[in-house]
Coordinates of N, CA and C in Angstrom, one line a residue:
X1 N -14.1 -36.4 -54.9 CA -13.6 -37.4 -55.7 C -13.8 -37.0 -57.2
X2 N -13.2 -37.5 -58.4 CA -13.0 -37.3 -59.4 C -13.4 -38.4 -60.0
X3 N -14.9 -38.2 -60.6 CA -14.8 -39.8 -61.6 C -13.7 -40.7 -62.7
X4 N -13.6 -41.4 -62.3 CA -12.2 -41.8 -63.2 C -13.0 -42.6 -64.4
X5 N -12.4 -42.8 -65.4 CA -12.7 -43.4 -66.6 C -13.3 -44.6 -66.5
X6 N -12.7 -45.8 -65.8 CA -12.5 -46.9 -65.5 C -13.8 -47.4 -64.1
X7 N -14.4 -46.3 -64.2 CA -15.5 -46.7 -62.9 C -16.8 -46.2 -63.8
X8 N -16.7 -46.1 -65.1 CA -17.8 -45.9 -66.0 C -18.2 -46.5 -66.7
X9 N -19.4 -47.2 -67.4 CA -19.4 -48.2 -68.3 C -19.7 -47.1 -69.8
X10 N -20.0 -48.2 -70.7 CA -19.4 -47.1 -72.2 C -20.6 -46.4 -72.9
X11 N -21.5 -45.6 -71.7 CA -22.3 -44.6 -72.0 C -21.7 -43.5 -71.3
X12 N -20.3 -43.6 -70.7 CA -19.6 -42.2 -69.6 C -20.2 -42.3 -68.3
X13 N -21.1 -43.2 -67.9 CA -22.0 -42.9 -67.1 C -21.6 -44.6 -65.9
X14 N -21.5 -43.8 -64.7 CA -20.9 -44.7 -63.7 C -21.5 -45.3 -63.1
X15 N -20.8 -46.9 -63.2 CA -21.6 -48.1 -62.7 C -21.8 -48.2 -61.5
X16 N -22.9 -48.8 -61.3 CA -23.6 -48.9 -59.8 C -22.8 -49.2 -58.9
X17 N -21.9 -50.1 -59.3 CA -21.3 -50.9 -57.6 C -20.3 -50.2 -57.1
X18 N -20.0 -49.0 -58.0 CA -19.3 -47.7 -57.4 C -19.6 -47.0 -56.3
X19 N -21.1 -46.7 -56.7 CA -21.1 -45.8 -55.0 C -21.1 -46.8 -53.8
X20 N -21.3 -47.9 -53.9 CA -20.1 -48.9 -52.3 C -18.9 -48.8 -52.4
X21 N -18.6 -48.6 -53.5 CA -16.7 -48.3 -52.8 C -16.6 -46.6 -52.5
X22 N -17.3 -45.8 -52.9 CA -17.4 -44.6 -52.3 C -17.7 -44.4 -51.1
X23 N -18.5 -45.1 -50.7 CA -19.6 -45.1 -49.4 C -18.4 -45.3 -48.3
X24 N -17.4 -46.5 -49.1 CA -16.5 -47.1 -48.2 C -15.4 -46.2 -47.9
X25 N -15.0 -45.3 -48.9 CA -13.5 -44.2 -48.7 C -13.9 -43.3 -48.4
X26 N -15.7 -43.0 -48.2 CA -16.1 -41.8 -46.9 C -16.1 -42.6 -45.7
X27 N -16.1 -43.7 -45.4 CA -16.3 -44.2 -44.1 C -14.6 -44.2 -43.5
X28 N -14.0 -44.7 -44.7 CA -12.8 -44.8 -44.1 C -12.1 -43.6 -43.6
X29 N -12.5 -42.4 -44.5 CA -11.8 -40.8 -44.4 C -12.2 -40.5 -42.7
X30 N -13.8 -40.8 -42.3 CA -14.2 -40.2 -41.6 C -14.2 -40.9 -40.0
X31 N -13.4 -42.3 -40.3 CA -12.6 -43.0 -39.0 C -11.1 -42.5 -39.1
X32 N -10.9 -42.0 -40.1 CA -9.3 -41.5 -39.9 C -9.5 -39.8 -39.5
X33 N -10.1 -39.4 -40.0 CA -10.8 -37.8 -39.2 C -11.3 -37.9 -38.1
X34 N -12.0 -38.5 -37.6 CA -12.9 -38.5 -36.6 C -12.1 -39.4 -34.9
X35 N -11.8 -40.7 -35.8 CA -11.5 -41.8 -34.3 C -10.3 -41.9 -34.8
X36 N -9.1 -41.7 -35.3 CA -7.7 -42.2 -35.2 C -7.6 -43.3 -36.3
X37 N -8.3 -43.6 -37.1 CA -8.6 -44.4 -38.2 C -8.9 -46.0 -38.1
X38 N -9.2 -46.6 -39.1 CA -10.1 -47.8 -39.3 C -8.7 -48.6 -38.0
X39 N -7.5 -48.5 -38.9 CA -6.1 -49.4 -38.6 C -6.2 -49.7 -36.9
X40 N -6.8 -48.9 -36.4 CA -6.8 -47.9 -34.9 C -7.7 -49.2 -34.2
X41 N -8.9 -49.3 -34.4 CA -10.0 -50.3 -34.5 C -9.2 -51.7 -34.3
X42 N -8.2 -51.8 -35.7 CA -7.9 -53.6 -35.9 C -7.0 -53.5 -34.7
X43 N -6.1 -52.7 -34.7 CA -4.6 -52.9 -33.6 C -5.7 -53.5 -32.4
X44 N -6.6 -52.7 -31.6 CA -7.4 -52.9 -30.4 C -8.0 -54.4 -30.7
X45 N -8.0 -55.0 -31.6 CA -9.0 -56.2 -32.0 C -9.9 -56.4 -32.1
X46 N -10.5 -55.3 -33.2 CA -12.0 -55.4 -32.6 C -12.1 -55.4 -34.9
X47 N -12.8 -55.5 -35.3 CA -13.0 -55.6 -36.6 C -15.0 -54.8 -37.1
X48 N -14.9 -54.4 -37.9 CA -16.5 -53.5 -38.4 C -16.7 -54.3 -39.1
X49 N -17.8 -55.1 -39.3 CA -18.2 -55.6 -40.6 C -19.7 -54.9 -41.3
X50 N -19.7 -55.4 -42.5 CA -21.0 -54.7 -42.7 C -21.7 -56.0 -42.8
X51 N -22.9 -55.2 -43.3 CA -24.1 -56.2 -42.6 C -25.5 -55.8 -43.8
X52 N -25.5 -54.6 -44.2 CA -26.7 -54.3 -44.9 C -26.2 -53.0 -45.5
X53 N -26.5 -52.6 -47.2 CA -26.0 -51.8 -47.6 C -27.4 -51.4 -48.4
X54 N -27.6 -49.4 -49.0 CA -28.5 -49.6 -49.6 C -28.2 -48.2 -50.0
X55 N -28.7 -48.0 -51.7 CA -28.3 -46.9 -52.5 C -29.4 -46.2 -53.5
X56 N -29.4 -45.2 -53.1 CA -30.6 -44.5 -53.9 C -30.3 -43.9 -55.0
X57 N -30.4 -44.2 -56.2 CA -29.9 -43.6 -57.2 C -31.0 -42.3 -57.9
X58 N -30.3 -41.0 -58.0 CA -31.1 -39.8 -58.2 C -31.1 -39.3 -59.9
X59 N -29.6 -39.5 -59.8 CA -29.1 -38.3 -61.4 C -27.6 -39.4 -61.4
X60 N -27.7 -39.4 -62.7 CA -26.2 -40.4 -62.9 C -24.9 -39.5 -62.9
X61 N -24.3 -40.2 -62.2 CA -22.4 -39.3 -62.3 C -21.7 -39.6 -63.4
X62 N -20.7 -38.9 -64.3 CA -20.6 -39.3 -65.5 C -19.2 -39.2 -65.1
X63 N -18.0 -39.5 -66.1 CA -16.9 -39.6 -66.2 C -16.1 -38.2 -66.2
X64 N -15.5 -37.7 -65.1 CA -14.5 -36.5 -65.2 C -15.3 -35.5 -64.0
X65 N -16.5 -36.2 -63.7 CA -17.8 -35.3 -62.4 C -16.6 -35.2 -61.2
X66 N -16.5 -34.4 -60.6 CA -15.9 -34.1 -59.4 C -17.1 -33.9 -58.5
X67 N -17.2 -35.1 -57.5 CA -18.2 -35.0 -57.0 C -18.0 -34.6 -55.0
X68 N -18.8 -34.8 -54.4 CA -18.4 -34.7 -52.7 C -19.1 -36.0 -52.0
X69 N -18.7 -36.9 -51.1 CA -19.4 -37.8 -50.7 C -19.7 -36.8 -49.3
X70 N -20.9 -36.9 -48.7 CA -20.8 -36.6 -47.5 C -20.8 -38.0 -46.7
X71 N -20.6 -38.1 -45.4 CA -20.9 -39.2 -44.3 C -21.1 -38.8 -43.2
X72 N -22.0 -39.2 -42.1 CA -22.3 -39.4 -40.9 C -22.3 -40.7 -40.3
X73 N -22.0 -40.8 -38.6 CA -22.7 -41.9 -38.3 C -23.6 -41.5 -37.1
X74 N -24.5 -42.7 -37.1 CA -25.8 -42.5 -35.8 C -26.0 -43.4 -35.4
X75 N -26.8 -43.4 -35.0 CA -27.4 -45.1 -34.4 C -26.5 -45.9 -33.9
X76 N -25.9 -45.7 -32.7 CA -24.7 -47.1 -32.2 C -25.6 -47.5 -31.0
X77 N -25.6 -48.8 -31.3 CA -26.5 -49.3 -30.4 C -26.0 -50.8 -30.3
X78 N -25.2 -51.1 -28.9 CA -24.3 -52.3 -28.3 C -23.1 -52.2 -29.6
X79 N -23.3 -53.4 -30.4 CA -22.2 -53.8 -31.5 C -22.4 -53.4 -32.3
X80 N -23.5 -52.1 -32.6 CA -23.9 -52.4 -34.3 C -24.0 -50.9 -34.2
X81 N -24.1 -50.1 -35.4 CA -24.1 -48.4 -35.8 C -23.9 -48.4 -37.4
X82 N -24.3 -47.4 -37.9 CA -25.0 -47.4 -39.1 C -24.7 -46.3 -39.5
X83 N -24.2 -45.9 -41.2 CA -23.2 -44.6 -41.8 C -24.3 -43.9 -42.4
X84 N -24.7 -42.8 -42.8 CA -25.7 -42.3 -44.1 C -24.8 -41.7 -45.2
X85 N -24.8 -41.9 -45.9 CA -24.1 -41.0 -47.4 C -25.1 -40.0 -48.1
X86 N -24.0 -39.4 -48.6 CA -24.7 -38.4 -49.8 C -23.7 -37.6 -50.9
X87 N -23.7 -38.1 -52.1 CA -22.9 -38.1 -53.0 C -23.5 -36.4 -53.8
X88 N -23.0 -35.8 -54.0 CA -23.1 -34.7 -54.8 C -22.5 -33.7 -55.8
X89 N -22.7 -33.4 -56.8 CA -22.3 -32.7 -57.9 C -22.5 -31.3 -58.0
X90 N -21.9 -30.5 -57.5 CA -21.9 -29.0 -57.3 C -23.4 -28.9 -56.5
X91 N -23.5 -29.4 -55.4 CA -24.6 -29.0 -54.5 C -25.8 -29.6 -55.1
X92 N -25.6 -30.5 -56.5 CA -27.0 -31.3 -56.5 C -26.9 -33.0 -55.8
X93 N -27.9 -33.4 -55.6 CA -27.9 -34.7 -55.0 C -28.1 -35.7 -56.2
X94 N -27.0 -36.5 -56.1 CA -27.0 -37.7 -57.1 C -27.5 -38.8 -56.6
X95 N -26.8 -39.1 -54.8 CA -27.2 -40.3 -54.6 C -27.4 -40.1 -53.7
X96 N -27.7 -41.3 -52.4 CA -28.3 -41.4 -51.0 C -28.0 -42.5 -50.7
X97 N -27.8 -42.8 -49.2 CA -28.2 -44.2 -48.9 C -27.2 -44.4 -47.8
X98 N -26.8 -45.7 -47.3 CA -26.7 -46.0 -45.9 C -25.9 -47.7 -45.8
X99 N -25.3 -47.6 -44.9 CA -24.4 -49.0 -44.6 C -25.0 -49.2 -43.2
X100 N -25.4 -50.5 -42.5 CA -24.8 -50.7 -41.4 C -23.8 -51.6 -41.0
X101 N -23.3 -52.1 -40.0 CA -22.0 -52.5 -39.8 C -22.3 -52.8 -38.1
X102 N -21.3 -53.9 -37.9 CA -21.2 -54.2 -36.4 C -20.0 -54.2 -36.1
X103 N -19.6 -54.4 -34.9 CA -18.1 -54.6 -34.5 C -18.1 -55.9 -33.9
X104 N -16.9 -56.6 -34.1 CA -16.7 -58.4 -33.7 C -15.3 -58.3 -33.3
X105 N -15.1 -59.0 -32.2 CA -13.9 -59.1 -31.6 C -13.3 -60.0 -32.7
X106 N -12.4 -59.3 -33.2 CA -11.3 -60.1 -34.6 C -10.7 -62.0 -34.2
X107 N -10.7 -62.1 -33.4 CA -9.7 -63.2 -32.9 C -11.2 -64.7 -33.2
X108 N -12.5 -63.6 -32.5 CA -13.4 -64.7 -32.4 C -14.7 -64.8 -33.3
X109 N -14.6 -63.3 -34.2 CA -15.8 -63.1 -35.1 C -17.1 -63.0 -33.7
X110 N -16.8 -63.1 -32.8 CA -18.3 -62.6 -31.9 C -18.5 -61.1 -32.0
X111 N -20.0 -60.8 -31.9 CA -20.1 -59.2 -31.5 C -19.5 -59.1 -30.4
X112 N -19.2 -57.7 -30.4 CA -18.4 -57.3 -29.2 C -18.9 -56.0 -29.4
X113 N -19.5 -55.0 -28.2 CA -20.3 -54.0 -28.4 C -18.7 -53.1 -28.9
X114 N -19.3 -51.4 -29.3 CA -18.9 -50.5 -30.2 C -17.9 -50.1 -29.2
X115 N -16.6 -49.8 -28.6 CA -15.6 -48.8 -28.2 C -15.8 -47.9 -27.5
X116 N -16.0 -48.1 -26.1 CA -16.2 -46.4 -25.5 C -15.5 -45.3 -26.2
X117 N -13.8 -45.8 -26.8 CA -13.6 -44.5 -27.0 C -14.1 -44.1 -29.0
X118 N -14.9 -45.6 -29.6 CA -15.2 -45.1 -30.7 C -16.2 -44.2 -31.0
X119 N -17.7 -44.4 -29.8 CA -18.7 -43.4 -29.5 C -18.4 -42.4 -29.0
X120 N -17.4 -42.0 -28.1 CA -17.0 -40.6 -28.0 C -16.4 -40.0 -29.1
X121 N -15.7 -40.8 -30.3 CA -15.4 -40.3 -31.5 C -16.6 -39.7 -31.9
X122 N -17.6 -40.4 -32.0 CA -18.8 -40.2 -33.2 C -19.3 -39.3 -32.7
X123 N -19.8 -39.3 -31.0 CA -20.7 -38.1 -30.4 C -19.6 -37.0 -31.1
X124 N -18.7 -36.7 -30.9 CA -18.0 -35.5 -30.6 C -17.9 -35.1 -32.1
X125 N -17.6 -35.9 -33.3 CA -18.0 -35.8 -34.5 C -19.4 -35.1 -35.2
X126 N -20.3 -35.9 -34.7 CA -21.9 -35.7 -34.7 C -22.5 -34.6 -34.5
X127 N -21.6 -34.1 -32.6 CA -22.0 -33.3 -32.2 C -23.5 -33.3 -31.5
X128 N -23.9 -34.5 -31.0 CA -25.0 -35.0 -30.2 C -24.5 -36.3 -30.2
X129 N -25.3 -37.0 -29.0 CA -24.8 -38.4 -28.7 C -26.1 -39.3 -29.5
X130 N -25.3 -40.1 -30.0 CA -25.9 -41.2 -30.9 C -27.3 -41.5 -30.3
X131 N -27.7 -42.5 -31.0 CA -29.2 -42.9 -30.1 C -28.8 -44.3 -29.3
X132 N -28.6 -44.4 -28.3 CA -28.5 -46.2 -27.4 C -29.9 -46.2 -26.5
X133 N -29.9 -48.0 -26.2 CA -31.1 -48.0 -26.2 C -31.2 -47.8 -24.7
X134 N -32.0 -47.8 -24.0 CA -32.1 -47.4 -22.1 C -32.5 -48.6 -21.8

């Protein structure tokens, strides 16, 4: 991503509530890479909410930074699974941190555990199987 002007406050230097909306267009990139995309999810009825978000701020991103978000996910366990980020500037680390999220059957807002076929996304993505619990 490209810092855009308008996501900086007037020291060039980008405001905090930015890296959740980053956090959020790596998440979304990597259900449209990974599982057939977010859209994919709602058609079936099932809806991700989040639940708990948290950002570690290292080195500030400034205005014009072409930076890389990374994302993973891990931890799916019943209805709930959790993203990690990592935002960086030619291979240095700016930021860090982590979403969790559940899945809720859309019609009723209840949990409704994760997607057989969304954990075979993630395993196969991940490349080891998530952690659930025995």
């Amino acid at each position: 991503m490209k810092v855009r002007f308008a996501e900086t406050d007037a020291q060039g230097i980008v405001h905090n509530s930015n890296y959740f909306i980053w956090f959020e267009v790596a998440r979304v990139e990597y259900l449209e890479r990974y599982a057939g995309g977010y859209q994919r999810l709602r058609n079936l009825g099932v809806e991700a909410l989040v639940l708990e978000t948290h950002v570690r701020y290292l080195q500030p991103a400034k205005f014009d930074d072409r930076l890389v978000v990374h994302a993973r996910c891990l931890d799916v366990r019943g209805a709930r699974f959790r993203y990690e980020y990592a935002i960086e500037r030619d291979g240095e680390l700016l930021a860090d941190g982590w979403t969790t999220h559940a899945t809720v059957d859309s019609a009723t807002m209840r949990p409704t555990r994760v997607p057989e076929w969304l954990i075979e996304a993630i395993v196969s993505a991940e490349g080891a199987a998530p952690a659930r619990p025995s």
